[in-house]
Structure formats: structure tokens, C-alpha cells
Coordinates of C-alpha atoms and ligand atoms in Angstrom, one line a residue:
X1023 CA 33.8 -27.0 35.3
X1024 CA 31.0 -24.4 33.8
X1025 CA 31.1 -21.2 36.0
X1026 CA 27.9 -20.2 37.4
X1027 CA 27.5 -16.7 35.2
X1028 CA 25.0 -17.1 32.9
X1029 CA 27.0 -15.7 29.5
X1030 CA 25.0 -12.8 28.1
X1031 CA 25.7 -14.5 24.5
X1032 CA 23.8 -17.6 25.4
X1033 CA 20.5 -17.7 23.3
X1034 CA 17.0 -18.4 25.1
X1035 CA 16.2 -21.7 24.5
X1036 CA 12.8 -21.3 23.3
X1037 CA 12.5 -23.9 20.0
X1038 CA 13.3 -27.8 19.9
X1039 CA 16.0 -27.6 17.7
X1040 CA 17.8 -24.6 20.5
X1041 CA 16.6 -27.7 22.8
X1042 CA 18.2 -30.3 21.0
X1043 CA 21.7 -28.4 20.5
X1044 CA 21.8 -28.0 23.9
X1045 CA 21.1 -31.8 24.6
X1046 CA 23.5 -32.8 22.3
X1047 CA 26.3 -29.9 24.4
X1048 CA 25.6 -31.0 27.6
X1049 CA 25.8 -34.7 26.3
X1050 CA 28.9 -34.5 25.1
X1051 CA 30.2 -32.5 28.1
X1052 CA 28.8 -35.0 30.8
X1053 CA 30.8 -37.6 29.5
X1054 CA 34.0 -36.0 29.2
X1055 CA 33.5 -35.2 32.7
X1056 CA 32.2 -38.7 34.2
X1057 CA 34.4 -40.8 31.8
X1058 CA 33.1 -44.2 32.9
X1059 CA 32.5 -43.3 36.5
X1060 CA 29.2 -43.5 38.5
X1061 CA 27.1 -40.6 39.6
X1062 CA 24.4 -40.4 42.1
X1063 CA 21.1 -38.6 41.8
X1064 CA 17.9 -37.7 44.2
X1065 CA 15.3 -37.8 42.2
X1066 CA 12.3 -36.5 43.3
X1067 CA 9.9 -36.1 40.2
X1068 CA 10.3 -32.5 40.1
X1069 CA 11.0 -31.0 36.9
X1070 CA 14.4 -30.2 37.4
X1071 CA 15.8 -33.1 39.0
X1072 CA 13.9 -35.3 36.1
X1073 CA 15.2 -33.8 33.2
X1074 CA 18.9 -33.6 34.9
X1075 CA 17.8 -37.4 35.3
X1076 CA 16.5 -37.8 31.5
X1077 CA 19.7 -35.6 30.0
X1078 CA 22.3 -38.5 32.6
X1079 CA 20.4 -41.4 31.3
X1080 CA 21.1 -40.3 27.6
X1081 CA 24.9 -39.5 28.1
X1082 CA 25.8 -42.3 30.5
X1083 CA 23.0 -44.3 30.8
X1084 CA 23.5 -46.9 34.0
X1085 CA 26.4 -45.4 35.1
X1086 CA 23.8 -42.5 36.5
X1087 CA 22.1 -44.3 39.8
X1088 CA 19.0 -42.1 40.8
X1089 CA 17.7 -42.4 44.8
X1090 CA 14.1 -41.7 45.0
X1091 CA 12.8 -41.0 48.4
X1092 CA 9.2 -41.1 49.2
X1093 CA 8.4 -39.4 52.3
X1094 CA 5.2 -40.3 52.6
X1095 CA 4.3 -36.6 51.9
X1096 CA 4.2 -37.1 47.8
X1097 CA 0.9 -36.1 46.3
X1098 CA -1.2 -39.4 45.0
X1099 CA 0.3 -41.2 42.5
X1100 CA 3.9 -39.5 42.4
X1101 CA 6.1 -41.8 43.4
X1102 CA 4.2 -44.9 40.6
X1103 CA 5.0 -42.2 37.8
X1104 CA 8.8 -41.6 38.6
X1105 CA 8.7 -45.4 38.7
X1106 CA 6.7 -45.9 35.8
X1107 CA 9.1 -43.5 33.6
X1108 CA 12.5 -43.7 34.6
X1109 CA 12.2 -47.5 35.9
X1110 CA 10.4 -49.0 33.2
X1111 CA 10.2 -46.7 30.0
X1112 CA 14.1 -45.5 30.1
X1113 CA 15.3 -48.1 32.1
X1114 CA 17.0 -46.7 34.6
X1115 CA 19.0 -47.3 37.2
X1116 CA 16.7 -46.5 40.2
X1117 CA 16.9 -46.8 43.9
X1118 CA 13.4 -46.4 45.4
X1119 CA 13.1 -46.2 49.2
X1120 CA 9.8 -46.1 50.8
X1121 CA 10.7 -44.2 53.9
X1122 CA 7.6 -43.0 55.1
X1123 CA 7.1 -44.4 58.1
X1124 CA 10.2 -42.6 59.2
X1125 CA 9.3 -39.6 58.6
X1126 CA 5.6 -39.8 59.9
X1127 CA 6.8 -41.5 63.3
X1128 CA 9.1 -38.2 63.3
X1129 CA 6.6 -35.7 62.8
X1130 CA 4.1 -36.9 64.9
X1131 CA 2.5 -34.7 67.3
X1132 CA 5.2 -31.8 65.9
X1133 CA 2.8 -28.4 65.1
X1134 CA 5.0 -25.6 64.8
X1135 CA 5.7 -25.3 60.8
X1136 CA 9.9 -24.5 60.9
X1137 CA 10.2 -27.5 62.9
X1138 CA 8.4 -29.7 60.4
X1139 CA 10.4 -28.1 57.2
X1140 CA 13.7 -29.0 59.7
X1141 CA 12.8 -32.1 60.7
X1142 CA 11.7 -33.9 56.6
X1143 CA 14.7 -31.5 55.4
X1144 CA 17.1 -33.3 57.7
X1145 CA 15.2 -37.2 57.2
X1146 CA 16.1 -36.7 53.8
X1147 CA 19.3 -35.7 54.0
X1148 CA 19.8 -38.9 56.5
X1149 CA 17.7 -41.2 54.1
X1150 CA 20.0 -40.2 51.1
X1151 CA 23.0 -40.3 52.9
X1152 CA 22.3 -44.0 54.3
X1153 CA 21.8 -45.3 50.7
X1154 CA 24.4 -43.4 49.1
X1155 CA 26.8 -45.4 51.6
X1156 CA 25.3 -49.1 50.2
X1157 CA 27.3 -48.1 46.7
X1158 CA 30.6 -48.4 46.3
X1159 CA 32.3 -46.6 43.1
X1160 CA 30.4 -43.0 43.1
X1161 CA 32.0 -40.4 42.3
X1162 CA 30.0 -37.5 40.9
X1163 CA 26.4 -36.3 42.4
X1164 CA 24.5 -34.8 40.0
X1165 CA 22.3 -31.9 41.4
X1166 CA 19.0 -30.4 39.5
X1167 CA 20.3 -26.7 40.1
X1168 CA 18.6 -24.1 37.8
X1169 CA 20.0 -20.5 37.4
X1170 CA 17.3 -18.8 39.6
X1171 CA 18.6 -21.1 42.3
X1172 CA 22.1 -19.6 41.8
X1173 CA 20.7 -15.8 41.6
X1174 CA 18.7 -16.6 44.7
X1175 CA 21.1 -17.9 47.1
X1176 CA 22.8 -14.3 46.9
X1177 CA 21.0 -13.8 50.5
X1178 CA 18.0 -12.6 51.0
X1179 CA 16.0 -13.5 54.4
X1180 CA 13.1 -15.6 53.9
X1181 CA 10.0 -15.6 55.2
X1182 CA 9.7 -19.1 55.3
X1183 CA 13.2 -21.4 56.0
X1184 CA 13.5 -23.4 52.8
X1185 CA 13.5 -24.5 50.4
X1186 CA 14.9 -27.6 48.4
X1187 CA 14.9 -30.4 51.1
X1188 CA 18.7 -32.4 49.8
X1189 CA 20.8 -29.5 50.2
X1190 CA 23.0 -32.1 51.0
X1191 CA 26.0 -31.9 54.0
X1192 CA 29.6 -30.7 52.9
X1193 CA 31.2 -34.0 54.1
X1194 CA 29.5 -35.5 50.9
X1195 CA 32.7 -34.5 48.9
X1196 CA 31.2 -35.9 45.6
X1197 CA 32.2 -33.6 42.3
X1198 CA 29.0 -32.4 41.5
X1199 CA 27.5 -32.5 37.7
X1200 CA 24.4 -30.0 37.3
X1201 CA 23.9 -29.6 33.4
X1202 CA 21.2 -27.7 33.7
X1203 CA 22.5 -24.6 36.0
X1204 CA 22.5 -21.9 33.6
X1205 CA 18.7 -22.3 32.8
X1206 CA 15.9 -20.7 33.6
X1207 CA 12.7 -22.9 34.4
X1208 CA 10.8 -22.5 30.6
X1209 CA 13.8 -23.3 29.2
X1210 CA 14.8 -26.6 31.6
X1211 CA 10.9 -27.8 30.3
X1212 CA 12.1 -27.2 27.1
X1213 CA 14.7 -29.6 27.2
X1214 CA 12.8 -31.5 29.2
X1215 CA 10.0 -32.3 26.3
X1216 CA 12.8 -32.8 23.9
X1217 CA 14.1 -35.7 25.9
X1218 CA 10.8 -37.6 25.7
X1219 CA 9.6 -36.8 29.4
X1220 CA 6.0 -36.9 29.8
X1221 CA 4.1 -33.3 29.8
X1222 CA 3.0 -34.9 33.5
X1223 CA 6.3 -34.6 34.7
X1224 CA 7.7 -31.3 32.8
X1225 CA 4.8 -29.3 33.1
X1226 CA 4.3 -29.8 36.9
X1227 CA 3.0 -27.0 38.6
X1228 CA 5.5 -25.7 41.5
X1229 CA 5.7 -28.4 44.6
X1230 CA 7.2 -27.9 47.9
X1231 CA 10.2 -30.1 48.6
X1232 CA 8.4 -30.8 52.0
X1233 CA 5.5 -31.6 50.0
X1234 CA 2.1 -32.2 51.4
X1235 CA 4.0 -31.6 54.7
X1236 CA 3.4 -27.6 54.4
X1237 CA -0.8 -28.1 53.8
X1238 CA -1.3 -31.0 56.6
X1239 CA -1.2 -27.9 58.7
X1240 CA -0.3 -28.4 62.8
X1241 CA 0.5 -32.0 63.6
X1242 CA 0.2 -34.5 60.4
X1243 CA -1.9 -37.5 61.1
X1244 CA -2.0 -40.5 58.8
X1245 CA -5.9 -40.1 58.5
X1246 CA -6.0 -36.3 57.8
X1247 CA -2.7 -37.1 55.5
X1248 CA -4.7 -39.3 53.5
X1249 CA -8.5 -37.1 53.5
X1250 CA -5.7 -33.9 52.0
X1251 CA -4.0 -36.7 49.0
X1252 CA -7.2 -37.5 48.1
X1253 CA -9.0 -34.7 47.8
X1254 CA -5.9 -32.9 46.8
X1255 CA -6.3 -35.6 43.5
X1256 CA -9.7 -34.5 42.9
X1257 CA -8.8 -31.0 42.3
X1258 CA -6.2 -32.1 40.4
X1259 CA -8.5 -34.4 38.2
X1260 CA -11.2 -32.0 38.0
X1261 CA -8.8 -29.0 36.9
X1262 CA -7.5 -31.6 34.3
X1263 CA -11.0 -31.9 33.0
X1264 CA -12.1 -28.2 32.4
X1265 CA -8.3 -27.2 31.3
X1266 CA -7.5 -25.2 34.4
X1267 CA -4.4 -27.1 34.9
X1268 CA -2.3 -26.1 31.8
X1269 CA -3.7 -22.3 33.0
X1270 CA -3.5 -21.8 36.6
X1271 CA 0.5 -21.6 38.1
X1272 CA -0.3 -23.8 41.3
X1273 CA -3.5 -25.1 42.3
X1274 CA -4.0 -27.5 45.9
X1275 CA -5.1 -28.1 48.9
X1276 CA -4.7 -27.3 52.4
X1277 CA -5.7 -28.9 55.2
X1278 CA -5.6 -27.2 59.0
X1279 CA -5.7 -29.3 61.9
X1280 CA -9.7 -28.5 63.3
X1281 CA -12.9 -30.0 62.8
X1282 CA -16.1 -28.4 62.3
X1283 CA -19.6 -29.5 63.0
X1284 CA -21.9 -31.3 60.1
X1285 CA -24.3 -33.6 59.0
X1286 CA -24.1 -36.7 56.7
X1287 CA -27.1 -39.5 56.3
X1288 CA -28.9 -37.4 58.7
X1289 CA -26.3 -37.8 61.5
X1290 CA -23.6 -35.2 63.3
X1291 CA -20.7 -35.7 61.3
X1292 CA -17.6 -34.4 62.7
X1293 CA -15.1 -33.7 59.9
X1294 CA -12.4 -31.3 58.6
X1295 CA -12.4 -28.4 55.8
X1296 CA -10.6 -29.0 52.6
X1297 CA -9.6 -25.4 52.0
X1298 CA -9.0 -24.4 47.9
X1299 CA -5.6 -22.6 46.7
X1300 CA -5.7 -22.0 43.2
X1301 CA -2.9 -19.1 42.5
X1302 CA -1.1 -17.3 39.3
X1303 CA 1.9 -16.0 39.9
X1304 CA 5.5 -15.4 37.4
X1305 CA 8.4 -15.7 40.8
X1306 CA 6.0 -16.6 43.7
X1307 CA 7.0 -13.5 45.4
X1308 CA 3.6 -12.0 44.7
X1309 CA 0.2 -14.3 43.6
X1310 CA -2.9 -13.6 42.5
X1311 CA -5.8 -15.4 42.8
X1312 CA -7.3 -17.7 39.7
X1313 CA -11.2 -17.1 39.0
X1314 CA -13.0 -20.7 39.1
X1315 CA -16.2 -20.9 37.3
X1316 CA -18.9 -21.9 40.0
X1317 CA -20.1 -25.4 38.6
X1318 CA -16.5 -26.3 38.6
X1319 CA -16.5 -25.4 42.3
X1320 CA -19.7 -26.9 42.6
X1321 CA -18.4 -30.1 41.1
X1322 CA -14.8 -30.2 43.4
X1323 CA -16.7 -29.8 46.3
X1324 CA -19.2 -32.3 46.0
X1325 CA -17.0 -35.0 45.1
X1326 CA -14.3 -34.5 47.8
X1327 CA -17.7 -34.4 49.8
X1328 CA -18.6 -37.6 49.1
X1329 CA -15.4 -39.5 48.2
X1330 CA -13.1 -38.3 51.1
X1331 CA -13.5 -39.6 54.1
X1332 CA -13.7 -37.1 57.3
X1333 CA -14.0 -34.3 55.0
X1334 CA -17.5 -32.5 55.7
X1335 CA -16.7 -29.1 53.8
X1336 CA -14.6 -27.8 51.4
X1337 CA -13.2 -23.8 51.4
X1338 CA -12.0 -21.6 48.7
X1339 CA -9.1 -19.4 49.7
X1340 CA -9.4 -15.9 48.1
X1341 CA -6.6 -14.3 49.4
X1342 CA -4.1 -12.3 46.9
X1343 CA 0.0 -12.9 48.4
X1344 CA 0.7 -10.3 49.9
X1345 CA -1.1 -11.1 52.6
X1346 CA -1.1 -14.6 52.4
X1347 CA 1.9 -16.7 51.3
X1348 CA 0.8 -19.6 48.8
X1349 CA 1.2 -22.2 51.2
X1350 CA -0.6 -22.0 54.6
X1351 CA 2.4 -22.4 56.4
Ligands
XMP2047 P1 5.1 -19.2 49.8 O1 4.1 -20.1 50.6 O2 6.3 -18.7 50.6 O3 5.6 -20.1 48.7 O4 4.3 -18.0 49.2 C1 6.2 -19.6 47.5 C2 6.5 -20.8 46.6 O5 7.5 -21.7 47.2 C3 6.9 -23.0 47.5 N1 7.3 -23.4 48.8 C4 8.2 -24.3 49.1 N2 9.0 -25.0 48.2 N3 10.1 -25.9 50.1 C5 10.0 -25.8 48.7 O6 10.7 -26.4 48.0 C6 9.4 -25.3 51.0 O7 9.5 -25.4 52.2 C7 8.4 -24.4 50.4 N4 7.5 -23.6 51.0 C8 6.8 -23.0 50.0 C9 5.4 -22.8 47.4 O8 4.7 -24.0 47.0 C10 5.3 -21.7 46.3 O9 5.4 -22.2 45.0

């Protein structure tokens, strides 16, 4: 097994062809290891877990069987485009489970932020777990583990319990494969374009394993749940447009439990803020905050305005971390 110290010889993969090398490396070395046995993956659509995903479907093809879990806190259209690639452009063998009903019927009426991160952390684990069960024959898990992960879990106390819902229970005794341990994020997107993935899915900006479970602030309601995706896509479609996305680190919204007084067709319109984080940052230890032109903020907020329902005004959060942390809770 590879040891978890990052050799001091081991170049920066920074070029397709330092990419491709170590594709063909870890190739090579997943199937000496899995032979012709099955391995297990939760995929999530993260970077990480999709390029351990794309690097397993390339060495072993169906023997890898990914799980993906939607919690029902995904942003909008998520869950279609881990579908749409790994289902139906690489063909692989994938295990979705809608499973958010489960999780919302848990969270309901459950405020305090540690107990939400607890509770979806611990649904996950359950969900995985009840699938992984179904097959017979696994042996290996694959995990997306990335070297800051390793030089991170050296104990430091967090502000905020966290942090990758599917750290998974020790009685799961499966071998583990993670190919991609001794890399650092640039490097796993690197590898990541080289195996074809779309710049959608290697490019993502950071997300919460939680998801939009940390920015439905207080108690998540289906209706508020659905206002925050959708206007939470706007941004996202609107930053697209003006080519913020490709230069702002992570960009959403957040969405606190409170209504505010308004007007709409000349009647009192009750309705929640949508509340703008748009942040730069290298380790998320520190942020600062991105500069949006006005008409760009001019043309957010009128469409989430107009096209979310219960939404009657829209915020822009311009608070450096420290104080604030990126998320609102
Ligand atoms: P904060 O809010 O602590 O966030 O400044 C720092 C970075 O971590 C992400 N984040 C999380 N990621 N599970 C995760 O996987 C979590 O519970 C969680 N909370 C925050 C956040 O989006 C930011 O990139």
C-alpha cells in the first residue's frame, strides 16, 4: 500500500503529459491491487471523489460500483450531471438513491447548526451503509482522499465540526484504494481534465459535504430549500455569464430563517432575503471578499426577485473571514 508521505522527489503535476504519466501509474497500480475484485465508491460530484471515479472506471471499469446519494441538499442540477457523465457518457456502474425525503423528515424543525452537520453526516453514513449491504462480492472502497486531507487531520480544533460527510464507520473493514492521496487539489483537476471529465465537474468551486444544508440557515423547510436552489442557480448562471465563475474561489447563497416586510403587484408581500457570498480565498482559513460590478448585482437581484418565489430582497454579504466564516453557519 502507498504510504501517506508525500515523497519530496515527486514532481508537481502541472502539464497533461505529468497528468497523463500519472494516469497511466495509478492505472497500472489499481489493478494490481483490485485484481478482478469489486470496489465501492460514494460519489458525490465533487472533484475529488469524480476523478477517483473517472481514474477506477479507466483501470477496472464495472468492477468499480459508485453509490450516489442525493440528500436532497445538492445544488440544482447536481445530481442530473453525475448521472449524465458517469451513467451515460462513461458508462458506469452507478447506484443512484434519491434519499431526500429521509433526510428532510430528519431535519425538520432542527435549528441549532452542529446538530444539522450530525444528523446528514450520520444519514449518509446509514444511507451508504444500507446499499453497500444489497452487493455481494466488495472488497475494496475507494475513498477521494487528497493530501491536504492527510496534513489536516494532524488535529487541529475546528471551529465548525466537519467536514467530509462519509467518513465512514470502522466496522466497514473494506481495503481502501485512494489513488489520488498524495495530491494536492490543482493537481487532482489536472488529472481530472486529462481523464475527459467535464470543466463543470473539475473546476467546481468548493461545496460543503452538508451542502445547501449549512445556507438554509435554522430549521430547513422544503419551500425556503427550494427559494435558496433557485436563486442559488441564478447566481450561478449570472456569474457564468460575465466570467466571474472561472475568477471568484466560491460564490452562493445563504438563506436565514426570517422574513422581512415588502411589496409585490402593489400588495404586502411577506418574503425572505437571499443574502450574496462571493469570496477569494487560497486554504479557506482566511477570505476575502470578491468586488461585483453593480449592473451585475443589479441584474442577480432582479431576477431572483422576480423568478424565486417568496424571495422579496436579495443581500450582499461584505464581510472579510475573519470575522465571518464563509458559510453562515
Ligand atoms: P467556513 O465556513 O468554516 O468554511 O469558513 C471553510 C470552507 O469549508 C467549507 N465548509 C464545509 N465543507 N463540510 C464540508 O465539507 C462542512 O460542514 C463545511 N462547512 C464549511 C466552506 O464551504 C468553505 O469552503
Amino acid at each position: 500500500m502507498q504510504s501517506n508521505v508525500r515523497p519530496e522527489s515527486m514532481e508537481r503535476i502541472t502539464t497533461r503529459a505529468l497528468a497523463d504519466a500519472f494516469i497511466a501509474e495509478q492505472v497500472a497500480e489499481i489493478r494490481a491491487q483490485v485484481g478482478d475484485k469489486k470496489v465501492l465508491l460514494a460519489l458525490s460530484g465533487g472533484v475529488d471523489s469524480s476523478v477517483v471515479a473517472a481514474l477506477l472506471i479507466k483501470a477496472i471499469g464495472k468492477q468499480l460500483v459508485c453509490v450516489h446519494v442525493n440528500h436532497g441538499l445538492m445544488r440544482k442540477g447536481e445530481s442530473e450531471q453525475v448521472i449524465e457523465v458517469f451513467k451515460n457518457q462513461l458508462d458506469a456502474n452507478l447506484i443512484y438513491v434519491d434519499a431526500t425525503d429521509r433526510f428532510l423528515d430528519l431535519l425538520a424543525g432542527v435549528s441549532d447548526p452542529e446538530k444539522k452537520r450530525k444528523i446528514i453526516g450520520g444519514e449518509f453514513i446509514k444511507v451508504f451503509d444500507e446499499e453497500a449491504s444489497k452487493l455481494s462480492g466488495i472488497s475494496f472502497l475507494a475513498q477521494g482522499t487528497i493530501y491536504p486531507d492527510i496534513l489536516e487531520s494532524n488535529g487541529k480544533k475546528a471551529v465548525k465540526s466537519h467536514h467530509n460527510v462519509g467518513g465512514l464507520p470502522e466496522y466497514m473493514t473494506f481495503e481502501l484504494v485512494e489513488p489520488v492521496k498524495l495530491l494536492f487539489k490543482d493537481e487532482v483537476r489536472e488529472v481530472g481534465r486529462a481523464l475527459g471529465l467535464p470543466s463543470a465537474m473539475v473546476d467546481r468551486q468548493p461545496f460543503p459535504g452538508p451542502g445547501l444544508g449549512v445556507r438554509c440557515l435554522g430549521a430547513i423547510t422544503r419551500d425556503r430549500l427550494h427559494a435558496l436552489r433557485e436563486a442559488d442557480a441564478i447566481l450561478r448562471e449570472e456569474f457564468d455569464k460575465c466570467g466571474l465563475a472561472t475568477k471568484v474561489w466560491q460564490y452562493f447563497i445563504s438563506m436565514p430563517d426570517m422574513k422581512s416586510v415588502g411589496v409585490k403587484n402593489g400588495e404586502r408581500y411577506e418574503g425572505w432575503p437571499a443574502i450574496i457570498r462571493a469570496v477569494n480565498s487560497k486554504d479557506a482559513m482566511t477570505a476575502t471578499i470578491e468586488e461585483i460590478p453593480y449592473s451585475v448585482l443589479h441584474t442577480i437581484t432582479n431576477r431572483i426577485i422576480n423568478e424565486v418565489e417568496g424571495v422579496n430582497r436579495v443581500l450582499y454579504d461584505l464581510t472579510p473571514k475573519p470575522t465571518g466564516t464563509i458559510e453562515w453557519e
